[in-house]
mmCIF file of C-alpha atoms in Angstrom:
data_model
loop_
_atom_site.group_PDB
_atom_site.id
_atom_site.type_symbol
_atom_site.label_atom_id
_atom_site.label_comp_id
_atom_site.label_asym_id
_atom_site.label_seq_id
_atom_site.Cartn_x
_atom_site.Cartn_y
_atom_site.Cartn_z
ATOM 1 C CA UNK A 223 75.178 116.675 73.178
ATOM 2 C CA UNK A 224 72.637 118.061 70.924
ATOM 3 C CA UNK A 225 73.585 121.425 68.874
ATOM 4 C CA UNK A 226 72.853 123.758 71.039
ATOM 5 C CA UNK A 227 70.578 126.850 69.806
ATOM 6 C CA UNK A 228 69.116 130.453 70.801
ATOM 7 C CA UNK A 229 65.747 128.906 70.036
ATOM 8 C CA UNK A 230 64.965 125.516 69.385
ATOM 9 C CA UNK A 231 61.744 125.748 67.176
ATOM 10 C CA UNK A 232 62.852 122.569 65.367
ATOM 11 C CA UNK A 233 62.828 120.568 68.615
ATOM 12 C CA UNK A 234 59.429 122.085 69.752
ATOM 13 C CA UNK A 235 57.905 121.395 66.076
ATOM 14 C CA UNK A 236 58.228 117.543 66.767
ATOM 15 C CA UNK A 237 55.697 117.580 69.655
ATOM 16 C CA UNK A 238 52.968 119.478 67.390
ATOM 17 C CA UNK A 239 53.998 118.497 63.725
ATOM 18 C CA UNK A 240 50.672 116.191 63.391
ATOM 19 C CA UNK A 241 48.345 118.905 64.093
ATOM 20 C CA UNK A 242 50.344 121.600 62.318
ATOM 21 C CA UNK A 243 50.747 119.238 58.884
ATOM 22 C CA UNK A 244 47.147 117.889 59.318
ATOM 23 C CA UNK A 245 45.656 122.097 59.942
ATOM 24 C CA UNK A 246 47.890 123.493 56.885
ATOM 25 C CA UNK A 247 46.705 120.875 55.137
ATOM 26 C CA UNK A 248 43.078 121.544 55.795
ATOM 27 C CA UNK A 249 43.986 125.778 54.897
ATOM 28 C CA UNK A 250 45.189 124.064 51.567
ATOM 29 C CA UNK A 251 42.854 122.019 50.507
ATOM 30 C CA UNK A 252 39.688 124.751 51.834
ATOM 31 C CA UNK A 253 41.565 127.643 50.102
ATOM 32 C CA UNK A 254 40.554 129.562 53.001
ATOM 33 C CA UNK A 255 43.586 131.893 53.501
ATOM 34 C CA UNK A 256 42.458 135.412 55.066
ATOM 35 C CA UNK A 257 39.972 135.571 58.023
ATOM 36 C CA UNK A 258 38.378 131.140 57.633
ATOM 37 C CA UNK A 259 37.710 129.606 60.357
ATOM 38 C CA UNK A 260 41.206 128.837 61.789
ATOM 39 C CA UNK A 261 41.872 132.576 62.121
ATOM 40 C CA UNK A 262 38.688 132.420 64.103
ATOM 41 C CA UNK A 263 38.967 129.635 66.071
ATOM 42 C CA UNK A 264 42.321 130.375 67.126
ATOM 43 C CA UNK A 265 40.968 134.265 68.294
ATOM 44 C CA UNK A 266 38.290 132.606 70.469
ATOM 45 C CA UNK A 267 40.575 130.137 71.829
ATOM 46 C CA UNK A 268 43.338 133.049 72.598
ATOM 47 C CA UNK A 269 40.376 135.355 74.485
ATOM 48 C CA UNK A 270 39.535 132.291 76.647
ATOM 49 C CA UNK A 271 43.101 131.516 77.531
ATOM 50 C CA UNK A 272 43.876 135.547 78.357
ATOM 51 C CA UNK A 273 40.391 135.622 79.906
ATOM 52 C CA UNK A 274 39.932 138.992 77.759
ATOM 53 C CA UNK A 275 36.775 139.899 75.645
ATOM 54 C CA UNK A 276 38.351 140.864 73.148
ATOM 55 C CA UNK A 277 41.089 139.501 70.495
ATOM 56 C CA UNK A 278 41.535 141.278 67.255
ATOM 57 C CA UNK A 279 44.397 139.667 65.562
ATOM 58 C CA UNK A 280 46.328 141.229 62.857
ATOM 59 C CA UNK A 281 49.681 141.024 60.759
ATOM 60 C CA UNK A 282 52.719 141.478 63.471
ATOM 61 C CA UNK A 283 53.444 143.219 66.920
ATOM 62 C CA UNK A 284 54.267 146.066 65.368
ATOM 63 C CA UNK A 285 51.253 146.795 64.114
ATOM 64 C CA UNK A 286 49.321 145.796 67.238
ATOM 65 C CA UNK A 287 50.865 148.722 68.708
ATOM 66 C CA UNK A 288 50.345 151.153 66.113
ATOM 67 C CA UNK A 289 46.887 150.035 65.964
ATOM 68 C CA UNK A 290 46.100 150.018 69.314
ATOM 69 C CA UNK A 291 47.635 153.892 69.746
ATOM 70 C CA UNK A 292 45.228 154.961 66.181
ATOM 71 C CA UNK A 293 42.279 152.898 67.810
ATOM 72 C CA UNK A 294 42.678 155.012 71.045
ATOM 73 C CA UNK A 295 42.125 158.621 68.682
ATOM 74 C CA UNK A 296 45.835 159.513 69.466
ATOM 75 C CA UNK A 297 46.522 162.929 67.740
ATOM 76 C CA UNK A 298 50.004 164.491 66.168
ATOM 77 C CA UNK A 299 51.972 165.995 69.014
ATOM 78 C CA UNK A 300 50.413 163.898 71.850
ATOM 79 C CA UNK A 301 52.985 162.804 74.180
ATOM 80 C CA UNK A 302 53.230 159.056 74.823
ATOM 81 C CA UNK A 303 55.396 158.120 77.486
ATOM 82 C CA UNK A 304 57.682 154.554 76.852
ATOM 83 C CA UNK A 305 60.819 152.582 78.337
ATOM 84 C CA UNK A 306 64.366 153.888 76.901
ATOM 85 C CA UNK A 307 65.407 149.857 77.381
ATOM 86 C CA UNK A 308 63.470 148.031 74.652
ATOM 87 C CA UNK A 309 63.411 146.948 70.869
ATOM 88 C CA UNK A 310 62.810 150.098 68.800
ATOM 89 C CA UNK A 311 59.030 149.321 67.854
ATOM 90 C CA UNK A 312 58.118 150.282 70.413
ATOM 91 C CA UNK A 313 58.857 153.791 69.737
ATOM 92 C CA UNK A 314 58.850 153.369 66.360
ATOM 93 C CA UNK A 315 54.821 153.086 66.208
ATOM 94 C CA UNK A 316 54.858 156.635 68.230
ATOM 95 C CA UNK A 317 57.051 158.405 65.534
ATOM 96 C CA UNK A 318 55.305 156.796 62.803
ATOM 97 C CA UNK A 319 51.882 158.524 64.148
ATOM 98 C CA UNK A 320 53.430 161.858 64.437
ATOM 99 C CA UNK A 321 53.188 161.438 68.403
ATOM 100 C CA UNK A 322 55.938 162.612 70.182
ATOM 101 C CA UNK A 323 57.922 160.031 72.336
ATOM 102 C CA UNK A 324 59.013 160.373 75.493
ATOM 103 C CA UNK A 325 61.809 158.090 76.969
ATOM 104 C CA UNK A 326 62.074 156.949 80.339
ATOM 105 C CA UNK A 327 64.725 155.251 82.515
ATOM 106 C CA UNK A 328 64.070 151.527 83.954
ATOM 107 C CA UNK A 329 64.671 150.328 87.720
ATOM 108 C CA UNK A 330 67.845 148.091 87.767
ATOM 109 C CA UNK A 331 65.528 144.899 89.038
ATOM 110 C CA UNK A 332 63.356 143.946 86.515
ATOM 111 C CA UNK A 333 64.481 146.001 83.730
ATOM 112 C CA UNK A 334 60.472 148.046 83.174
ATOM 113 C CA UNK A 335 60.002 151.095 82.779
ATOM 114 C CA UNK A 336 60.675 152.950 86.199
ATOM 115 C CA UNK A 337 57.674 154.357 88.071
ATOM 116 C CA UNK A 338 58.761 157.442 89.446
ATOM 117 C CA UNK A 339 60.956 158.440 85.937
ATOM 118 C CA UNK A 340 56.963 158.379 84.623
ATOM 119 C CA UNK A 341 55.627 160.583 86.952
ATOM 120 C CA UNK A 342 58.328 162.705 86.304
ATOM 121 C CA UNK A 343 57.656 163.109 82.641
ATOM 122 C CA UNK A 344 54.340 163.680 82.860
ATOM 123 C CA UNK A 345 53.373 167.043 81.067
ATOM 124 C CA UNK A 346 49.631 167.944 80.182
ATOM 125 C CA UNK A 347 50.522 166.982 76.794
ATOM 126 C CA UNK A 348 51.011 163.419 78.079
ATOM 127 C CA UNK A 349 48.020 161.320 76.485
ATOM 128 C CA UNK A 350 49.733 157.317 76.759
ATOM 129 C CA UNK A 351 52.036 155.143 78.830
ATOM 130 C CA UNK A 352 53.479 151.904 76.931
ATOM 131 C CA UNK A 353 54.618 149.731 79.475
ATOM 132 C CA UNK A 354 56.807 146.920 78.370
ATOM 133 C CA UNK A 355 57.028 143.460 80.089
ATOM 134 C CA UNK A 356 60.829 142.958 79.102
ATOM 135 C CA UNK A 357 62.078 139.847 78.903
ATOM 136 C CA UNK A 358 58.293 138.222 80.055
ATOM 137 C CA UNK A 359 58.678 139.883 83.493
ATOM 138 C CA UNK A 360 55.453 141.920 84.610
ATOM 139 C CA UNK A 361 55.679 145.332 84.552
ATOM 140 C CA UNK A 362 54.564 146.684 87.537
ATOM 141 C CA UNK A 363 50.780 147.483 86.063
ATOM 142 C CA UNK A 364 48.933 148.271 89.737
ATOM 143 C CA UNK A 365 51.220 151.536 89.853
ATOM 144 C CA UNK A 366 51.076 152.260 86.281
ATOM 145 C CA UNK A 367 47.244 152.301 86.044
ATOM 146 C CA UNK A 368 46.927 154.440 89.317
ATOM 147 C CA UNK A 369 49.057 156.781 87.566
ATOM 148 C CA UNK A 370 46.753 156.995 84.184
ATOM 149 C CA UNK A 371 43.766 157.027 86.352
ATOM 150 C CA UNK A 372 45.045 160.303 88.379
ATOM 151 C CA UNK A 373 46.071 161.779 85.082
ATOM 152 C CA UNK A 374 42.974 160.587 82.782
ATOM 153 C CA UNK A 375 45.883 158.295 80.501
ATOM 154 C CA UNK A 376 45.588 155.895 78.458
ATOM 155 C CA UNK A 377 47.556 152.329 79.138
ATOM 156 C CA UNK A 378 48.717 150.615 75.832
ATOM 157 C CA UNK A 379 50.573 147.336 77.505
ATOM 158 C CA UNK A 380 53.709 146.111 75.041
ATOM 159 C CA UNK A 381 52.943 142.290 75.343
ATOM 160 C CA UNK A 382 55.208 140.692 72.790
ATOM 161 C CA UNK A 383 57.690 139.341 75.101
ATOM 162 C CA UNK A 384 55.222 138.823 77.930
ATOM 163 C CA UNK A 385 52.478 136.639 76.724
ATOM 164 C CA UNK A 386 51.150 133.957 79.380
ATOM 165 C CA UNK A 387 53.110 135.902 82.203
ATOM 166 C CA UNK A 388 50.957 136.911 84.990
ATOM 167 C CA UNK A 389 50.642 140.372 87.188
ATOM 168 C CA UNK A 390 49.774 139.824 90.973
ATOM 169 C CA UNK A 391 47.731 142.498 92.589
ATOM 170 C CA UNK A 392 47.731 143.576 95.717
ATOM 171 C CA UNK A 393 44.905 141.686 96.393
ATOM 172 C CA UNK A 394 45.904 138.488 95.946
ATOM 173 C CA UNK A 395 44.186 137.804 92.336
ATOM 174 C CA UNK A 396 46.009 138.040 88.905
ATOM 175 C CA UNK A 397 45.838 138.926 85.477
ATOM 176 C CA UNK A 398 47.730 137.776 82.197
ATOM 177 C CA UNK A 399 49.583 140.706 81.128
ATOM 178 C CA UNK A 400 48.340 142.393 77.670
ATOM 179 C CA UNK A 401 44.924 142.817 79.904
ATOM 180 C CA UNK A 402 45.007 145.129 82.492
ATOM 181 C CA UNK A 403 45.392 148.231 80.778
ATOM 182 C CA UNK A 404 43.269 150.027 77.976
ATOM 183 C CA UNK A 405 44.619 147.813 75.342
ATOM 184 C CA UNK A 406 47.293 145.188 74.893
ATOM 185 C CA UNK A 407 49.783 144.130 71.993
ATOM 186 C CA UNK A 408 51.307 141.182 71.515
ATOM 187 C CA UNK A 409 53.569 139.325 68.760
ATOM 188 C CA UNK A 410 53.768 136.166 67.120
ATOM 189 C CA UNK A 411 57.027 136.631 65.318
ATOM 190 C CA UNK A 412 58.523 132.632 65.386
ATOM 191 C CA UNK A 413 61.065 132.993 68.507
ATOM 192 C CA UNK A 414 57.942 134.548 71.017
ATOM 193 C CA UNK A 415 56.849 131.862 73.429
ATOM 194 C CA UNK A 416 54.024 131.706 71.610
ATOM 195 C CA UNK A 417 55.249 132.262 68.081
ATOM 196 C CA UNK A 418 54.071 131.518 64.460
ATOM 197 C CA UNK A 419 55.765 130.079 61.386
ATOM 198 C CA UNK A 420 56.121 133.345 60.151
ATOM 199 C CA UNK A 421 54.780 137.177 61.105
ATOM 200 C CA UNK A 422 51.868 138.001 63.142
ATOM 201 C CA UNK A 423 50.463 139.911 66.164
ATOM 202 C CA UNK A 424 47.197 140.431 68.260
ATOM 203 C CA UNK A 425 45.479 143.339 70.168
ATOM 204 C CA UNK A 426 43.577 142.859 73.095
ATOM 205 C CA UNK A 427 40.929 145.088 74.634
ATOM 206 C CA UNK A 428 37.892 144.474 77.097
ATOM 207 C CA UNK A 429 36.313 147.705 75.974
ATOM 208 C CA UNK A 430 33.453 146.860 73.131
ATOM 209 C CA UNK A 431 33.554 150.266 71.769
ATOM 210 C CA UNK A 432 37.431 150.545 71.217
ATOM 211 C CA UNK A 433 37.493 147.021 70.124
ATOM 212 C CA UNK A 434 35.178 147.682 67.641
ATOM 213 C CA UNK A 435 37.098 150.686 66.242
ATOM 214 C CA UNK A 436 40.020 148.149 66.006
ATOM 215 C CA UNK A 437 38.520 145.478 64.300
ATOM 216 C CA UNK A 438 37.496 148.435 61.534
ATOM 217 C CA UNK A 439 41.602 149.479 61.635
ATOM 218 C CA UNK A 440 43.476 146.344 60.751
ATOM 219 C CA UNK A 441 40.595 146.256 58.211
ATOM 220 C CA UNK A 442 41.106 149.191 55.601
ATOM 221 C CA UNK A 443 38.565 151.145 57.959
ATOM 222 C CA UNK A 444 35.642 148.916 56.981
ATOM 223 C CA UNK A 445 32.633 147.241 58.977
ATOM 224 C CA UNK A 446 30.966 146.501 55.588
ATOM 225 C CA UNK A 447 32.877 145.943 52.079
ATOM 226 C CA UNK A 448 33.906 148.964 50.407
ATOM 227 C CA UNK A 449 32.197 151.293 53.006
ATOM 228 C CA UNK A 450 35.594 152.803 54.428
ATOM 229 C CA UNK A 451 34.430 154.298 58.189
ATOM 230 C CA UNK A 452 37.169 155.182 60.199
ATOM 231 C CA UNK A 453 41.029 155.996 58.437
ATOM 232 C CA UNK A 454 42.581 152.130 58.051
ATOM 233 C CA UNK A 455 45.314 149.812 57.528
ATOM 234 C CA UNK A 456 45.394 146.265 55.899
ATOM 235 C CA UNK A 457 46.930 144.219 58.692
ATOM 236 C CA UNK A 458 45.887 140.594 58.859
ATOM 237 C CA UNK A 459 46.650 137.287 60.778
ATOM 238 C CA UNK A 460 46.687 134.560 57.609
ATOM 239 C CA UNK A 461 45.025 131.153 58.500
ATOM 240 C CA UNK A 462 48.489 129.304 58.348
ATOM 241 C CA UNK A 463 49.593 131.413 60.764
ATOM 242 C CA UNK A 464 46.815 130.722 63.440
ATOM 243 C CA UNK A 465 47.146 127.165 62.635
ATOM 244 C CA UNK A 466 50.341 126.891 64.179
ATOM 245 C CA UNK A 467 49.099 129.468 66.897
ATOM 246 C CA UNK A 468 46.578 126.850 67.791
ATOM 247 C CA UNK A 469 48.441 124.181 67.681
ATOM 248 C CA UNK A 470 50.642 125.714 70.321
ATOM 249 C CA UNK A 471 48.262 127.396 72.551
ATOM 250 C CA UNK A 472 47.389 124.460 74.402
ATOM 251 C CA UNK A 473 50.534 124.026 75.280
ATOM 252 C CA UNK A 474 51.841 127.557 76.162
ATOM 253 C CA UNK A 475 51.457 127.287 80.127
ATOM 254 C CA UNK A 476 53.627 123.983 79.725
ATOM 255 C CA UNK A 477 56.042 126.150 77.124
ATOM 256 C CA UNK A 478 56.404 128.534 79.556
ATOM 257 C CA UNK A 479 57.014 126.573 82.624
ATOM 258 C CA UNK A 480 59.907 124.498 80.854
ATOM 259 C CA UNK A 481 61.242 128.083 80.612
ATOM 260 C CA UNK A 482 60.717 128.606 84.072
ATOM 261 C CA UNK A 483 62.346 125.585 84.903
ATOM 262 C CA UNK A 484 65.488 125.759 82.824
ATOM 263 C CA UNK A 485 65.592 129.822 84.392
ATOM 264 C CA UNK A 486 66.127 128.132 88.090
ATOM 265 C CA UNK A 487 68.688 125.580 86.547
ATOM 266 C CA UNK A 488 70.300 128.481 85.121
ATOM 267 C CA UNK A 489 70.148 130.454 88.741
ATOM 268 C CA UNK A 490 71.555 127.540 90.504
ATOM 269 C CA UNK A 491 73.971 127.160 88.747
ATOM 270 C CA UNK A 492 75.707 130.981 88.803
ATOM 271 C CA UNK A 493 74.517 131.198 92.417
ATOM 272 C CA UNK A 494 77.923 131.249 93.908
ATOM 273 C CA UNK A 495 79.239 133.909 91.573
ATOM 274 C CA UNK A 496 79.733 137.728 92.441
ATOM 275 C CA UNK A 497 80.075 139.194 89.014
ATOM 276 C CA UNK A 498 76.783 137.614 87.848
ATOM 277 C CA UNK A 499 73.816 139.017 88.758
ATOM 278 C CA UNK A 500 70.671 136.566 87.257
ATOM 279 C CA UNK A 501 66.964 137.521 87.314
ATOM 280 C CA UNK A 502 65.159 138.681 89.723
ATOM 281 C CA UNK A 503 61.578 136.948 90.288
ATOM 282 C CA UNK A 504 59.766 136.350 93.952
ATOM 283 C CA UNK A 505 59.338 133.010 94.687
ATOM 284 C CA UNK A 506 56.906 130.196 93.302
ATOM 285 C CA UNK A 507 56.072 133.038 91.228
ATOM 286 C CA UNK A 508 54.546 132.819 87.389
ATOM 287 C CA UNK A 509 55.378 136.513 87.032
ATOM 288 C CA UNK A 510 58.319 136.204 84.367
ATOM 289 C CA UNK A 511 57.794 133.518 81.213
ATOM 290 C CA UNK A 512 61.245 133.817 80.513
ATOM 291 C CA UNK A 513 61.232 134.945 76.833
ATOM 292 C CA UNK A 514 64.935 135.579 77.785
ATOM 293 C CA UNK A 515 67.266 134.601 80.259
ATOM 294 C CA UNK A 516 69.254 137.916 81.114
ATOM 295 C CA UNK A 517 72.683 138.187 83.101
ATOM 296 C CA UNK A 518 74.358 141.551 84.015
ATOM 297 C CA UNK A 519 77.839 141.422 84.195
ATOM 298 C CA UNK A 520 79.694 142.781 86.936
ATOM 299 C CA UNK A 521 83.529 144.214 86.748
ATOM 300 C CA UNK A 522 84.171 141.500 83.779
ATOM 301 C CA UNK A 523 84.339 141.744 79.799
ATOM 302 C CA UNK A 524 80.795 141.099 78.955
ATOM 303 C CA UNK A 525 81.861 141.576 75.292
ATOM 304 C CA UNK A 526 84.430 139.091 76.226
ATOM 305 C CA UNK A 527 82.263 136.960 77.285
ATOM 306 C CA UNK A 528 79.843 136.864 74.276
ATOM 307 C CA UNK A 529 82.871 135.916 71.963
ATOM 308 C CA UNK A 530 84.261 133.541 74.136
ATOM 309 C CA UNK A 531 80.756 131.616 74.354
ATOM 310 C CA UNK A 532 80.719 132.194 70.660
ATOM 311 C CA UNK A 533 83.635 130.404 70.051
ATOM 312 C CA UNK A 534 82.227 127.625 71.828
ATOM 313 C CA UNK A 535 79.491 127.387 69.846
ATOM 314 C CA UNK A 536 77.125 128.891 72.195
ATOM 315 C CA UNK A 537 74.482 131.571 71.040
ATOM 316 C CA UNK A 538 74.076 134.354 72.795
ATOM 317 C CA UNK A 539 72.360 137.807 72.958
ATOM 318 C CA UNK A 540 72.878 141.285 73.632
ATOM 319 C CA UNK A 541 69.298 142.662 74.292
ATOM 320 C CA UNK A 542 69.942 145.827 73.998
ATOM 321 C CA UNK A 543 73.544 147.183 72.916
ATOM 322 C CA UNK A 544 72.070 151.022 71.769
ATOM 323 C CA UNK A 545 69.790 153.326 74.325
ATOM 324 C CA UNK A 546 66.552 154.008 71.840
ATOM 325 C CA UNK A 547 67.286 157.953 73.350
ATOM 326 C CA UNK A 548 70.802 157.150 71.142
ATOM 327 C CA UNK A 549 69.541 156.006 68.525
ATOM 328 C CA UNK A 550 70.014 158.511 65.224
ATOM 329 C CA UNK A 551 66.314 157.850 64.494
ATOM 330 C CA UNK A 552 64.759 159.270 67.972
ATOM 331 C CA UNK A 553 68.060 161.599 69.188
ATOM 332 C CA UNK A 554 65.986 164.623 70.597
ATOM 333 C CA UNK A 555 67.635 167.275 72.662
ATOM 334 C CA UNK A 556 65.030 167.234 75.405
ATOM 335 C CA UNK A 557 67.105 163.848 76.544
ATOM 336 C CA UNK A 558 69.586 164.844 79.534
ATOM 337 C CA UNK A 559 71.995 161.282 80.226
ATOM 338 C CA UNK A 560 71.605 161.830 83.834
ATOM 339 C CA UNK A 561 67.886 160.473 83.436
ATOM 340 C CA UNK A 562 69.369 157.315 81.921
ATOM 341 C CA UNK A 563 71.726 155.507 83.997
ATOM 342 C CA UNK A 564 69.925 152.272 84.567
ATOM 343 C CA UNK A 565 69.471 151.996 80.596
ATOM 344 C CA UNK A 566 73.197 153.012 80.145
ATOM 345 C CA UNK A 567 74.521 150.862 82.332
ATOM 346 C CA UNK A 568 72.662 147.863 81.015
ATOM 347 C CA UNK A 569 73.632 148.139 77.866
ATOM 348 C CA UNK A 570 77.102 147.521 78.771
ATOM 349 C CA UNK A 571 76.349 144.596 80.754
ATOM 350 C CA UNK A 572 73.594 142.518 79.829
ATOM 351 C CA UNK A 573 73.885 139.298 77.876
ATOM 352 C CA UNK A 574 71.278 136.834 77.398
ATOM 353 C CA UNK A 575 71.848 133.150 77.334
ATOM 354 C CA UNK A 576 69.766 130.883 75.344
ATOM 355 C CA UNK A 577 66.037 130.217 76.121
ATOM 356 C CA UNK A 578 63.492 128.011 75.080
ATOM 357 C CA UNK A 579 60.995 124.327 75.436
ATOM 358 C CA UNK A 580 64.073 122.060 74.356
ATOM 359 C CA UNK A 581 66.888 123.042 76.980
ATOM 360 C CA UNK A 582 68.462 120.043 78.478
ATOM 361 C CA UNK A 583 70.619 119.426 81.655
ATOM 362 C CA UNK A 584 73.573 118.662 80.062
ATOM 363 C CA UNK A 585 73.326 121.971 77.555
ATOM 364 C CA UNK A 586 72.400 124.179 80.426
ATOM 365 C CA UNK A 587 75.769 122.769 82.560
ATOM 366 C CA UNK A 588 77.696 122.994 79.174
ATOM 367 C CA UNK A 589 76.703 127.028 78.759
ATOM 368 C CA UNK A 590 77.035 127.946 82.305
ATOM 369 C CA UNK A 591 80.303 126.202 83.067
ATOM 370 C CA UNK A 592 81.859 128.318 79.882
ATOM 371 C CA UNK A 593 80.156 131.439 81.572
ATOM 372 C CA UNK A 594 81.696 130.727 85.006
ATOM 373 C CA UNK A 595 85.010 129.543 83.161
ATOM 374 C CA UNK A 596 85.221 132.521 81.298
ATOM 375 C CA UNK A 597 83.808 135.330 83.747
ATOM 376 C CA UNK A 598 86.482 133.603 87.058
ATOM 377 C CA UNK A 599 90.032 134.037 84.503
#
């Protein structure tokens, strides 16, 4: 049996080395490092795919989103409202700005933010709602954006984990998350599902005027050299970068079914067994991507379990083991625990198993028999 890894970028680098050698190559040998033609290319190629009109990439995911909230005019002391259970840029971006963050609980289901905790912390100082597709399940966007509309929000979507995953609406038709709201983030750190060799991130906006504030952002504040507009940062997708990005891109729907179908192996497998409760997705849907696969554990030792699987040479993850409304950096006393159970109880519980193109049959029976072996002692 093949080693068996958290993320197999190795594996996946096999099927696109010719382009990606032949592209970096072609970077070398042009000297065209910041903003040539592969940086382009590889934005028009990412707006057609997302069916968005607008892709302004830039240096990480992190930035996206801190872009994205100074593109929007955000101003000190505006209240942005953001999921408790998430990685900490999220609300790191808010700080950063001198915005005030305001944690929510999750629903136990999917893991997003929870819709009625949002309503709930609604104040008129509320300007922003960051929903996050965990994991690369959809957020539940239809109910989000009624929400901003009745309170004249803005809708900054966290895409990092979600990219290629797509929202149903009530109507039948669909949208690739990271475009239904205002703006949308994303990240190409290497592990994403559609990840670089290296750092780099994206905004997406179908609103010309805010796009074009953006594009001035991530470029010291300039439209034309050394005329400085609008107050800037220097945050910039390099042309290696987006020739690995589109390299990839072609084959993202294919990445992210192969997630999708190592997810139901996954599901089958633990079906029988009471103490693990796997994803929940509707079916034949193409609402999740699968940047994770996340268990909760029920009445057993999930920190038992990640060392036992450990010791078997199986990765593993705990996604996420500290509430962000615990955290020393964002501790505020505003934050009651009874508004956090979901989030609390998760962290105690969830482990994620590993995820990505290269899964096999016989690594996926090897990881979920140790689960079942371990979690039925």
């Amino acid at each position: 049996m093949r080693k068996i890894q958290m993320v197999d970028l190795q594996g996946q680098y096999e099927g696109i080395k010719d382009r990606v050698n032949t592209g970096l190559q072609e970077v070398i040998e042009s000297a065209a490092f910041i903003n040539g033609p592969e940086v382009h290319a590889f934005q028009k190629e990412l707006e057609e795919y997302l069916g968005v009109k607008h892709v302004i990439p830039c240096a990480n995911g992190t930035d996206a989103l801190q872009i994205a909230m100074m593109g929007l005019g955000l101003q000190p002391g505006d209240e942005v409202i953001t999921a408790d259970f998430t990685f900490a840029a999220t609300v790191e971006v808010i700080a950063l700005l001198n915005l005030t963050p305001v944690l929510v609980d999750v629903n136990p289901y999917n893991f997003n933010i929870d819709i009625e905790a949002i309503k709930k912390a609604i104040t008129p100082k509320t300007k922003a709602i960051v929903p996050v597709h965990l994991f690369g399940q959809t957020a539940n966007m239809e109910e989000i954006m009624a929400i901003a509309k009745e309170h004249n929000l803005y809708v900054i979507e966290d895409n990092a984990q979600g990219i290629g995953s797509n929202f149903m609406h009530s109507n039948g038709s669909k949208s690739k998350t990271g475009t239904i709201g205002h703006v949308g983030t994303t990240s190409f750190f290497p592990s994403k599902n559609l990840g670089a060799y290296g750092d780099g991130g994206a905004i997406f906006t179908n609103d010309d005027e805010l796009a074009h504030i953006i594009r001035g952002v991530v470029n010291h504040g300039m439209y034309e050299r050394y005329h400085h507009d609008v107050v800037g940062v220097n945050s910039r997708l390099d042309a290696m970068q987006a020739v690995v990005l589109r390299a990839k891109l072609p084959f993202l729907t294919d990445y992210n079914n192969a997630r999708r179908d190592a997810a139901r192996k996954y599901t089958a497998a633990f079906a029988n067994e009471e103490k693990i409760l796997t994803p929940i997705v509707c079916d034949n849907c193409d609402c999740h991507v699968f940047h994770q696969y996340t268990l909760v554990i029920k009445n057993a030792d999930r920190d038992g379990l990640v060392k036992h699987l450990q010791a078997n040479n199986i990765p593993c993850g705990v996604y996420y083991p500290i509430p962000l409304h615990k955290q020393k950096a964002y501790l505020d006393e505003r934050y009651k625990e009874e508004n956090f159970t979901v989030t609390n109880q998760l962290v105690k519980e969830c482990i994620s198993l590993p995820m990505h193109t290269e899964l096999d049959d016989e690594q996926i029976k090897f990881i979920t028999d140790h689960v079942k072996e371990f979690i039925n002692r």
